Amino acid sequence: MGIDDASISTTNPPPLVDGFARRIDYIRVSVTDRCDFRCQYCMSEQVHFLPKADLLSLEELERLCGAFVARGVRKIRLTGGEPLVRRGVLQLFRGLARHVETGALRELTLTTNGSQLERYAADLAACAVKRINVSLDTLDADKFRAITRWGDLPRVLRGLDAAQSAGLRVKINCVALRGINEDDVVGLTAWAHGRGMDMTFIEAMPLGEDAAGNIAHFLPLGEVAARLAEHFSLAPSRHSTGGPARYFDLAETGGRVGFITPLSHNFCETCNRVRVTCTGELYTCLGQEDRADLRAPLRASASDDLLNAAIDKALAAKKRGHDFVAQAHGVHAPHMRPMSLTGG
């Protein structure tokens, strides 16, 4: 069951705007730092997970998301770790679905590694989820195992079958890694489009204990686009999902390819999102260490007034952009905070 609506403040707080007049209408919420994979660019193989007692409860996560929706957030993406390994997570999806049903929330979605989709796809579709992102960096089973360390490619592919059978639209996310999967980008794109799935490539970011490895395997997406252009015609697309990807239409396949380029061509000037960790910390930028504790005000009062004040203070201090380029070139030390902790 969801929270009691009587616990929500009856005031009408203004929409979320940061100090650079950027409207915030998209939040990424991590529901757990745990994952059943150990992807090289996301977490170390011997990662130490947070004690479960440190995590926000599902009820607290629902209330927190509701407070953001009341401030004009129109898109919520649930992430992890792997969000579908959180016990009882469908309770949260069901609670948030009511905002979609009322029209207050335009989209409820998630990013997943696909390992649990065979089990949960139909339930997600019943919870107002229309579209999902699935992380998949190669179709080579051995290479997939090497990248994810623990992943089982056939299981992920069965999950994709289940998702599409349930009517979910799927977008494949691939982190481009020099010397690892750069030869896979053309085949992966053709395969995804052949199944009616869009494709997005992402540059590796200098985060976590393995940041040096991410920098060493950094592959500018301009090179990926050049590889694709040898086989397909890429035309700028008017399509947008409200996130950072720039999309191109491929005439030969009828599909779209997106590029997320935090290092080679950042998109900070149009940033419309913030991230909340599973412990209730608000990060206004993935590439900065600035964070605000939302758990304390959330638990201090049944009203959302203290919570809104904490959010407003954090947004006022939100920086203009990230430091990934400086970190990748050794000007600043890479962040030791892993992607999985912030919501990857």
Short mmCIF file of C-alpha atoms in Angstrom, two decimals:
data_model
loop_
_atom_site.label_atom_id
_atom_site.label_comp_id
_atom_site.label_asym_id
_atom_site.label_seq_id
_atom_site.Cartn_x
_atom_site.Cartn_y
_atom_site.Cartn_z
CA MET A 1 0.00 0.00 0.00
CA GLY A 2 1.13 3.57 -0.57
CA ILE A 3 1.59 6.25 2.02
CA ASP A 4 -1.32 8.08 3.58
CA ASP A 5 -2.00 11.14 1.44
CA ALA A 6 -2.78 13.05 4.64
CA SER A 7 0.94 12.97 5.49
CA ILE A 8 1.80 15.08 2.43
CA SER A 9 2.06 18.82 2.92
CA THR A 10 -1.00 20.72 1.75
CA THR A 11 1.13 23.67 0.60
CA ASN A 12 1.77 24.17 -3.10
CA PRO A 13 5.55 24.50 -3.48
CA PRO A 14 6.85 26.00 -6.73
CA PRO A 15 8.40 23.99 -9.57
CA LEU A 16 12.03 22.96 -9.23
CA VAL A 17 14.52 25.39 -10.76
CA ASP A 18 18.27 25.50 -10.15
CA GLY A 19 20.54 28.52 -9.80
CA PHE A 20 21.04 28.69 -13.58
CA ALA A 21 17.30 28.78 -14.32
CA ARG A 22 17.26 25.16 -15.51
CA ARG A 23 13.91 23.50 -14.86
CA ILE A 24 14.25 20.12 -13.11
CA ASP A 25 11.54 17.75 -14.26
CA TYR A 26 13.36 14.40 -14.27
CA ILE A 27 14.73 12.41 -11.33
CA ARG A 28 16.64 9.17 -11.26
CA VAL A 29 16.04 7.28 -8.04
CA SER A 30 18.25 4.40 -6.94
CA VAL A 31 16.30 1.81 -4.96
CA THR A 32 19.33 -0.32 -4.07
CA ASP A 33 23.10 -0.36 -4.45
CA ARG A 34 23.01 -4.15 -4.88
CA CYS A 35 23.38 -5.88 -8.21
CA ASP A 36 23.71 -9.42 -9.52
CA PHE A 37 26.38 -8.29 -12.03
CA ARG A 38 29.77 -6.68 -11.42
CA CYS A 39 30.22 -4.65 -14.61
CA GLN A 40 33.76 -3.38 -14.96
CA TYR A 41 32.78 0.25 -15.54
CA CYS A 42 30.22 0.33 -12.72
CA MET A 43 31.55 -1.42 -9.61
CA SER A 44 34.52 -3.37 -8.33
CA GLU A 45 34.32 -7.15 -8.16
CA GLN A 46 34.70 -7.11 -4.36
CA VAL A 47 32.23 -4.31 -3.72
CA HIS A 48 30.91 -3.89 -0.16
CA PHE A 49 27.20 -3.19 -0.18
CA LEU A 50 25.42 -0.90 2.24
CA PRO A 51 23.68 -2.40 5.27
CA LYS A 52 20.01 -2.82 4.46
CA ALA A 53 19.14 -0.71 7.49
CA ASP A 54 20.72 2.32 5.76
CA LEU A 55 18.33 2.17 2.82
CA LEU A 56 15.13 4.14 2.57
CA SER A 57 12.08 1.94 2.93
CA LEU A 58 9.86 1.46 -0.10
CA GLU A 59 7.25 3.65 1.60
CA GLU A 60 9.83 6.39 2.11
CA LEU A 61 10.94 6.14 -1.50
CA GLU A 62 7.34 6.47 -2.63
CA ARG A 63 6.77 9.52 -0.46
CA LEU A 64 10.01 11.09 -1.67
CA CYS A 65 9.07 10.57 -5.30
CA GLY A 66 5.62 11.97 -4.60
CA ALA A 67 7.16 15.14 -3.21
CA PHE A 68 9.16 15.58 -6.41
CA VAL A 69 6.07 15.00 -8.54
CA ALA A 70 4.29 17.71 -6.56
CA ARG A 71 7.16 20.04 -7.56
CA GLY A 72 6.70 19.43 -11.26
CA VAL A 73 8.81 16.33 -11.93
CA ARG A 74 7.31 14.56 -14.92
CA LYS A 75 9.68 11.63 -15.37
CA ILE A 76 10.96 9.15 -12.80
CA ARG A 77 13.52 6.51 -13.63
CA LEU A 78 14.18 3.82 -11.03
CA THR A 79 17.72 2.51 -11.01
CA GLY A 80 20.16 0.61 -8.83
CA GLY A 81 22.50 -1.24 -8.72
CA GLU A 82 19.91 -3.49 -10.28
CA PRO A 83 16.48 -2.20 -9.21
CA LEU A 84 14.69 -5.52 -9.71
CA VAL A 85 16.79 -7.30 -7.07
CA ARG A 86 15.25 -5.09 -4.35
CA ARG A 87 12.80 -7.28 -2.46
CA GLY A 88 9.21 -6.10 -2.86
CA VAL A 89 10.14 -3.41 -5.42
CA LEU A 90 6.87 -3.91 -7.29
CA GLN A 91 5.19 -2.26 -4.29
CA LEU A 92 7.01 0.93 -5.20
CA PHE A 93 6.10 0.66 -8.88
CA ARG A 94 2.45 0.16 -7.96
CA GLY A 95 2.52 3.17 -5.66
CA LEU A 96 4.10 5.43 -8.26
CA ALA A 97 1.79 4.21 -11.01
CA ARG A 98 -1.01 6.26 -9.46
CA HIS A 99 0.82 9.45 -10.48
CA VAL A 100 0.89 8.21 -14.07
CA GLU A 101 -2.78 7.33 -13.91
CA THR A 102 -3.69 10.85 -12.69
CA GLY A 103 -1.53 12.47 -15.35
CA ALA A 104 0.77 14.13 -12.82
CA LEU A 105 3.67 11.94 -13.96
CA ARG A 106 4.34 11.60 -17.69
CA GLU A 107 6.61 8.57 -17.47
CA LEU A 108 7.66 5.91 -14.98
CA THR A 109 10.52 3.80 -16.22
CA LEU A 110 13.64 1.95 -15.16
CA THR A 111 17.13 1.00 -16.22
CA THR A 112 17.95 -2.68 -15.73
CA ASN A 113 20.61 -5.20 -16.65
CA GLY A 114 17.84 -7.50 -17.85
CA SER A 115 18.65 -10.40 -15.54
CA GLN A 116 15.25 -10.28 -13.78
CA LEU A 117 13.04 -9.27 -16.70
CA GLU A 118 11.90 -12.80 -17.47
CA ARG A 119 10.28 -12.79 -14.03
CA TYR A 120 9.06 -9.18 -13.77
CA ALA A 121 8.27 -7.90 -17.28
CA ALA A 122 4.53 -8.55 -17.18
CA ASP A 123 4.21 -7.02 -13.70
CA LEU A 124 6.08 -3.91 -14.80
CA ALA A 125 3.73 -3.48 -17.74
CA ALA A 126 0.82 -3.69 -15.31
CA CYS A 127 2.37 -0.88 -13.21
CA ALA A 128 2.13 1.82 -15.89
CA VAL A 129 5.68 1.19 -17.15
CA LYS A 130 5.67 1.58 -20.94
CA ARG A 131 9.36 1.78 -21.74
CA ILE A 132 12.59 0.45 -20.22
CA ASN A 133 16.33 0.75 -20.80
CA VAL A 134 18.37 -2.45 -20.76
CA SER A 135 22.15 -2.34 -20.41
CA LEU A 136 23.77 -4.66 -22.95
CA ASP A 137 27.32 -4.09 -24.18
CA THR A 138 27.84 -7.05 -26.50
CA LEU A 139 26.14 -10.10 -28.00
CA ASP A 140 29.26 -12.22 -27.57
CA ALA A 141 28.59 -14.49 -24.58
CA ASP A 142 32.23 -14.76 -23.51
CA LYS A 143 32.81 -11.04 -23.85
CA PHE A 144 29.55 -10.37 -21.99
CA ARG A 145 30.74 -12.53 -19.12
CA ALA A 146 34.08 -10.70 -19.07
CA ILE A 147 32.47 -7.25 -18.99
CA THR A 148 29.80 -8.12 -16.40
CA ARG A 149 31.99 -10.63 -14.53
CA TRP A 150 28.88 -12.54 -13.38
CA GLY A 151 26.35 -12.02 -16.16
CA ASP A 152 24.53 -14.71 -18.15
CA LEU A 153 23.75 -13.47 -21.68
CA PRO A 154 21.08 -16.10 -22.53
CA ARG A 155 19.17 -15.11 -19.39
CA VAL A 156 19.23 -11.45 -20.43
CA LEU A 157 18.05 -12.34 -23.93
CA ARG A 158 15.14 -14.30 -22.46
CA GLY A 159 14.33 -11.24 -20.39
CA LEU A 160 14.23 -9.09 -23.51
CA ASP A 161 11.84 -11.61 -25.09
CA ALA A 162 9.61 -11.37 -22.02
CA ALA A 163 9.70 -7.56 -22.02
CA GLN A 164 8.66 -7.29 -25.63
CA SER A 165 6.00 -9.97 -25.19
CA ALA A 166 4.59 -7.87 -22.33
CA GLY A 167 4.36 -4.85 -24.63
CA LEU A 168 7.26 -2.90 -23.14
CA ARG A 169 9.27 -0.72 -25.50
CA VAL A 170 12.97 -1.46 -25.03
CA LYS A 171 16.01 0.71 -25.59
CA ILE A 172 19.42 -0.92 -25.42
CA ASN A 173 22.18 0.99 -23.62
CA CYS A 174 25.78 0.15 -24.48
CA VAL A 175 28.86 1.62 -22.81
CA ALA A 176 31.47 2.00 -25.53
CA LEU A 177 34.85 0.62 -24.42
CA ARG A 178 37.98 0.88 -26.52
CA GLY A 179 39.67 -2.46 -27.03
CA ILE A 180 36.70 -4.34 -25.60
CA ASN A 181 33.48 -3.88 -27.57
CA GLU A 182 34.25 -1.27 -30.23
CA ASP A 183 34.01 -3.92 -32.95
CA ASP A 184 30.51 -4.83 -31.77
CA VAL A 185 28.74 -1.51 -32.30
CA VAL A 186 27.56 -2.10 -35.87
CA GLY A 187 26.29 -5.61 -35.26
CA LEU A 188 24.65 -4.67 -31.96
CA THR A 189 22.83 -1.76 -33.60
CA ALA A 190 21.60 -3.89 -36.51
CA TRP A 191 20.42 -6.59 -34.09
CA ALA A 192 18.58 -4.12 -31.84
CA HIS A 193 16.86 -2.41 -34.74
CA GLY A 194 15.96 -5.77 -36.20
CA ARG A 195 14.00 -6.42 -33.02
CA GLY A 196 12.37 -2.98 -33.00
CA MET A 197 14.55 -1.65 -30.18
CA ASP A 198 16.35 1.71 -30.19
CA MET A 199 20.05 1.80 -29.41
CA THR A 200 22.03 4.25 -27.26
CA PHE A 201 25.78 4.40 -26.80
CA ILE A 202 27.32 5.93 -23.68
CA GLU A 203 30.84 7.12 -22.99
CA ALA A 204 32.60 5.54 -19.99
CA MET A 205 32.90 7.97 -17.09
CA PRO A 206 35.74 8.30 -14.54
CA LEU A 207 33.85 7.01 -11.51
CA GLY A 208 34.62 4.48 -8.79
CA GLU A 209 37.65 2.42 -7.83
CA ASP A 210 38.02 1.32 -11.46
CA ALA A 211 37.96 4.89 -12.80
CA ALA A 212 41.48 4.53 -14.19
CA GLY A 213 40.33 1.54 -16.23
CA ASN A 214 37.36 3.52 -17.55
CA ILE A 215 39.69 6.29 -18.65
CA ALA A 216 42.05 3.80 -20.29
CA HIS A 217 39.15 2.27 -22.25
CA PHE A 218 37.49 5.59 -23.04
CA LEU A 219 36.10 5.63 -26.57
CA PRO A 220 34.75 8.96 -27.89
CA LEU A 221 31.37 8.41 -29.44
CA GLY A 222 32.45 10.38 -32.48
CA GLU A 223 34.43 7.28 -33.38
CA VAL A 224 31.40 5.08 -32.80
CA ALA A 225 29.31 7.34 -35.04
CA ALA A 226 32.00 7.12 -37.73
CA ARG A 227 31.91 3.31 -37.58
CA LEU A 228 28.13 3.32 -37.90
CA ALA A 229 28.27 5.81 -40.77
CA GLU A 230 30.29 3.28 -42.78
CA HIS A 231 27.22 1.05 -42.83
CA PHE A 232 24.21 3.31 -42.23
CA SER A 233 22.95 6.79 -43.07
CA LEU A 234 22.67 8.84 -39.87
CA ALA A 235 20.26 11.78 -39.95
CA PRO A 236 19.63 14.02 -36.91
CA SER A 237 16.35 13.02 -35.28
CA ARG A 238 13.74 15.20 -33.63
CA HIS A 239 13.12 12.38 -31.15
CA SER A 240 13.78 13.07 -27.46
CA THR A 241 13.13 11.11 -24.30
CA GLY A 242 13.81 14.03 -21.96
CA GLY A 243 17.28 12.72 -21.13
CA PRO A 244 20.78 13.59 -22.32
CA ALA A 245 20.92 11.47 -25.48
CA ARG A 246 21.14 13.05 -28.95
CA TYR A 247 19.35 10.83 -31.46
CA PHE A 248 19.90 9.99 -35.12
CA ASP A 249 17.60 8.12 -37.49
CA LEU A 250 19.01 5.27 -39.57
CA ALA A 251 17.25 5.02 -42.92
CA GLU A 252 18.46 1.48 -43.59
CA THR A 253 17.00 0.01 -40.39
CA GLY A 254 14.17 2.40 -39.56
CA GLY A 255 15.55 2.64 -36.03
CA ARG A 256 17.23 5.30 -33.90
CA VAL A 257 20.66 5.58 -32.35
CA GLY A 258 21.36 7.83 -29.39
CA PHE A 259 24.69 9.16 -28.15
CA ILE A 260 25.34 10.19 -24.53
CA THR A 261 28.63 12.08 -24.49
CA PRO A 262 29.49 13.40 -21.01
CA LEU A 263 33.18 13.78 -21.91
CA SER A 264 33.51 14.53 -25.60
CA HIS A 265 30.47 16.84 -25.84
CA ASN A 266 28.79 17.55 -22.53
CA PHE A 267 25.12 18.46 -22.25
CA CYS A 268 25.25 20.35 -18.96
CA GLU A 269 23.65 23.52 -20.33
CA THR A 270 20.36 21.68 -20.76
CA CYS A 271 20.52 19.53 -17.62
CA ASN A 272 17.02 18.85 -16.34
CA ARG A 273 17.66 16.07 -13.80
CA VAL A 274 18.91 15.12 -10.37
CA ARG A 275 19.67 11.80 -8.73
CA VAL A 276 18.60 10.38 -5.38
CA THR A 277 20.45 7.45 -3.85
CA CYS A 278 18.85 4.55 -2.04
CA THR A 279 19.94 6.16 1.24
CA GLY A 280 18.17 9.42 0.45
CA GLU A 281 21.14 11.51 -0.69
CA LEU A 282 20.38 14.01 -3.43
CA TYR A 283 23.13 14.45 -6.03
CA THR A 284 22.45 17.40 -8.28
CA CYS A 285 25.21 16.28 -10.67
CA LEU A 286 26.65 12.84 -11.38
CA GLY A 287 30.09 14.36 -11.87
CA GLN A 288 30.22 16.39 -8.65
CA GLU A 289 30.46 15.36 -5.01
CA ASP A 290 27.88 17.91 -3.81
CA ARG A 291 25.03 16.11 -2.11
CA ALA A 292 22.20 16.80 0.31
CA ASP A 293 20.67 14.55 2.92
CA LEU A 294 16.96 14.09 2.25
CA ARG A 295 16.51 11.18 4.63
CA ALA A 296 16.70 13.30 7.77
CA PRO A 297 14.03 15.84 6.77
CA LEU A 298 11.93 13.04 5.31
CA ARG A 299 11.88 11.29 8.67
CA ALA A 300 11.71 14.42 10.81
CA SER A 301 8.19 15.43 9.83
CA ALA A 302 5.03 14.06 8.24
CA SER A 303 4.87 17.32 6.32
CA ASP A 304 7.06 17.77 3.25
CA ASP A 305 8.04 21.32 4.18
CA LEU A 306 11.46 20.39 5.61
CA LEU A 307 12.06 18.07 2.69
CA ASN A 308 11.24 20.79 0.16
CA ALA A 309 13.52 23.24 1.94
CA ALA A 310 16.41 20.76 1.69
CA ILE A 311 15.73 20.18 -2.00
CA ASP A 312 15.61 23.93 -2.71
CA LYS A 313 18.89 24.53 -0.87
CA ALA A 314 20.60 21.77 -2.86
CA LEU A 315 19.30 23.04 -6.20
CA ALA A 316 20.44 26.58 -5.44
CA ALA A 317 23.99 25.20 -5.08
CA LYS A 318 23.83 22.98 -8.20
CA LYS A 319 26.92 23.63 -10.31
CA ARG A 320 26.84 24.62 -13.94
CA GLY A 321 28.46 21.37 -15.06
CA HIS A 322 30.55 18.32 -14.26
CA ASP A 323 34.33 17.83 -14.15
CA PHE A 324 34.62 14.58 -16.10
CA VAL A 325 36.94 16.01 -18.74
CA ALA A 326 39.33 17.39 -16.11
CA GLN A 327 39.24 14.09 -14.26
CA ALA A 328 39.91 12.06 -17.39
CA HIS A 329 42.97 14.21 -18.14
CA GLY A 330 44.33 14.01 -14.61
CA VAL A 331 43.62 17.62 -13.67
CA HIS A 332 41.25 16.46 -10.94
CA ALA A 333 41.20 13.08 -9.24
CA PRO A 334 38.39 10.80 -10.44
CA HIS A 335 35.46 10.30 -8.10
CA MET A 336 35.81 7.18 -5.94
CA ARG A 337 32.03 7.00 -5.61
CA PRO A 338 30.93 4.11 -7.86
CA MET A 339 28.21 4.51 -10.46
CA SER A 340 26.19 1.84 -8.68
CA LEU A 341 25.93 3.96 -5.52
CA THR A 342 24.61 7.05 -7.28
CA GLY A 343 22.26 5.16 -9.58
CA GLY A 344 23.77 3.70 -12.73
#
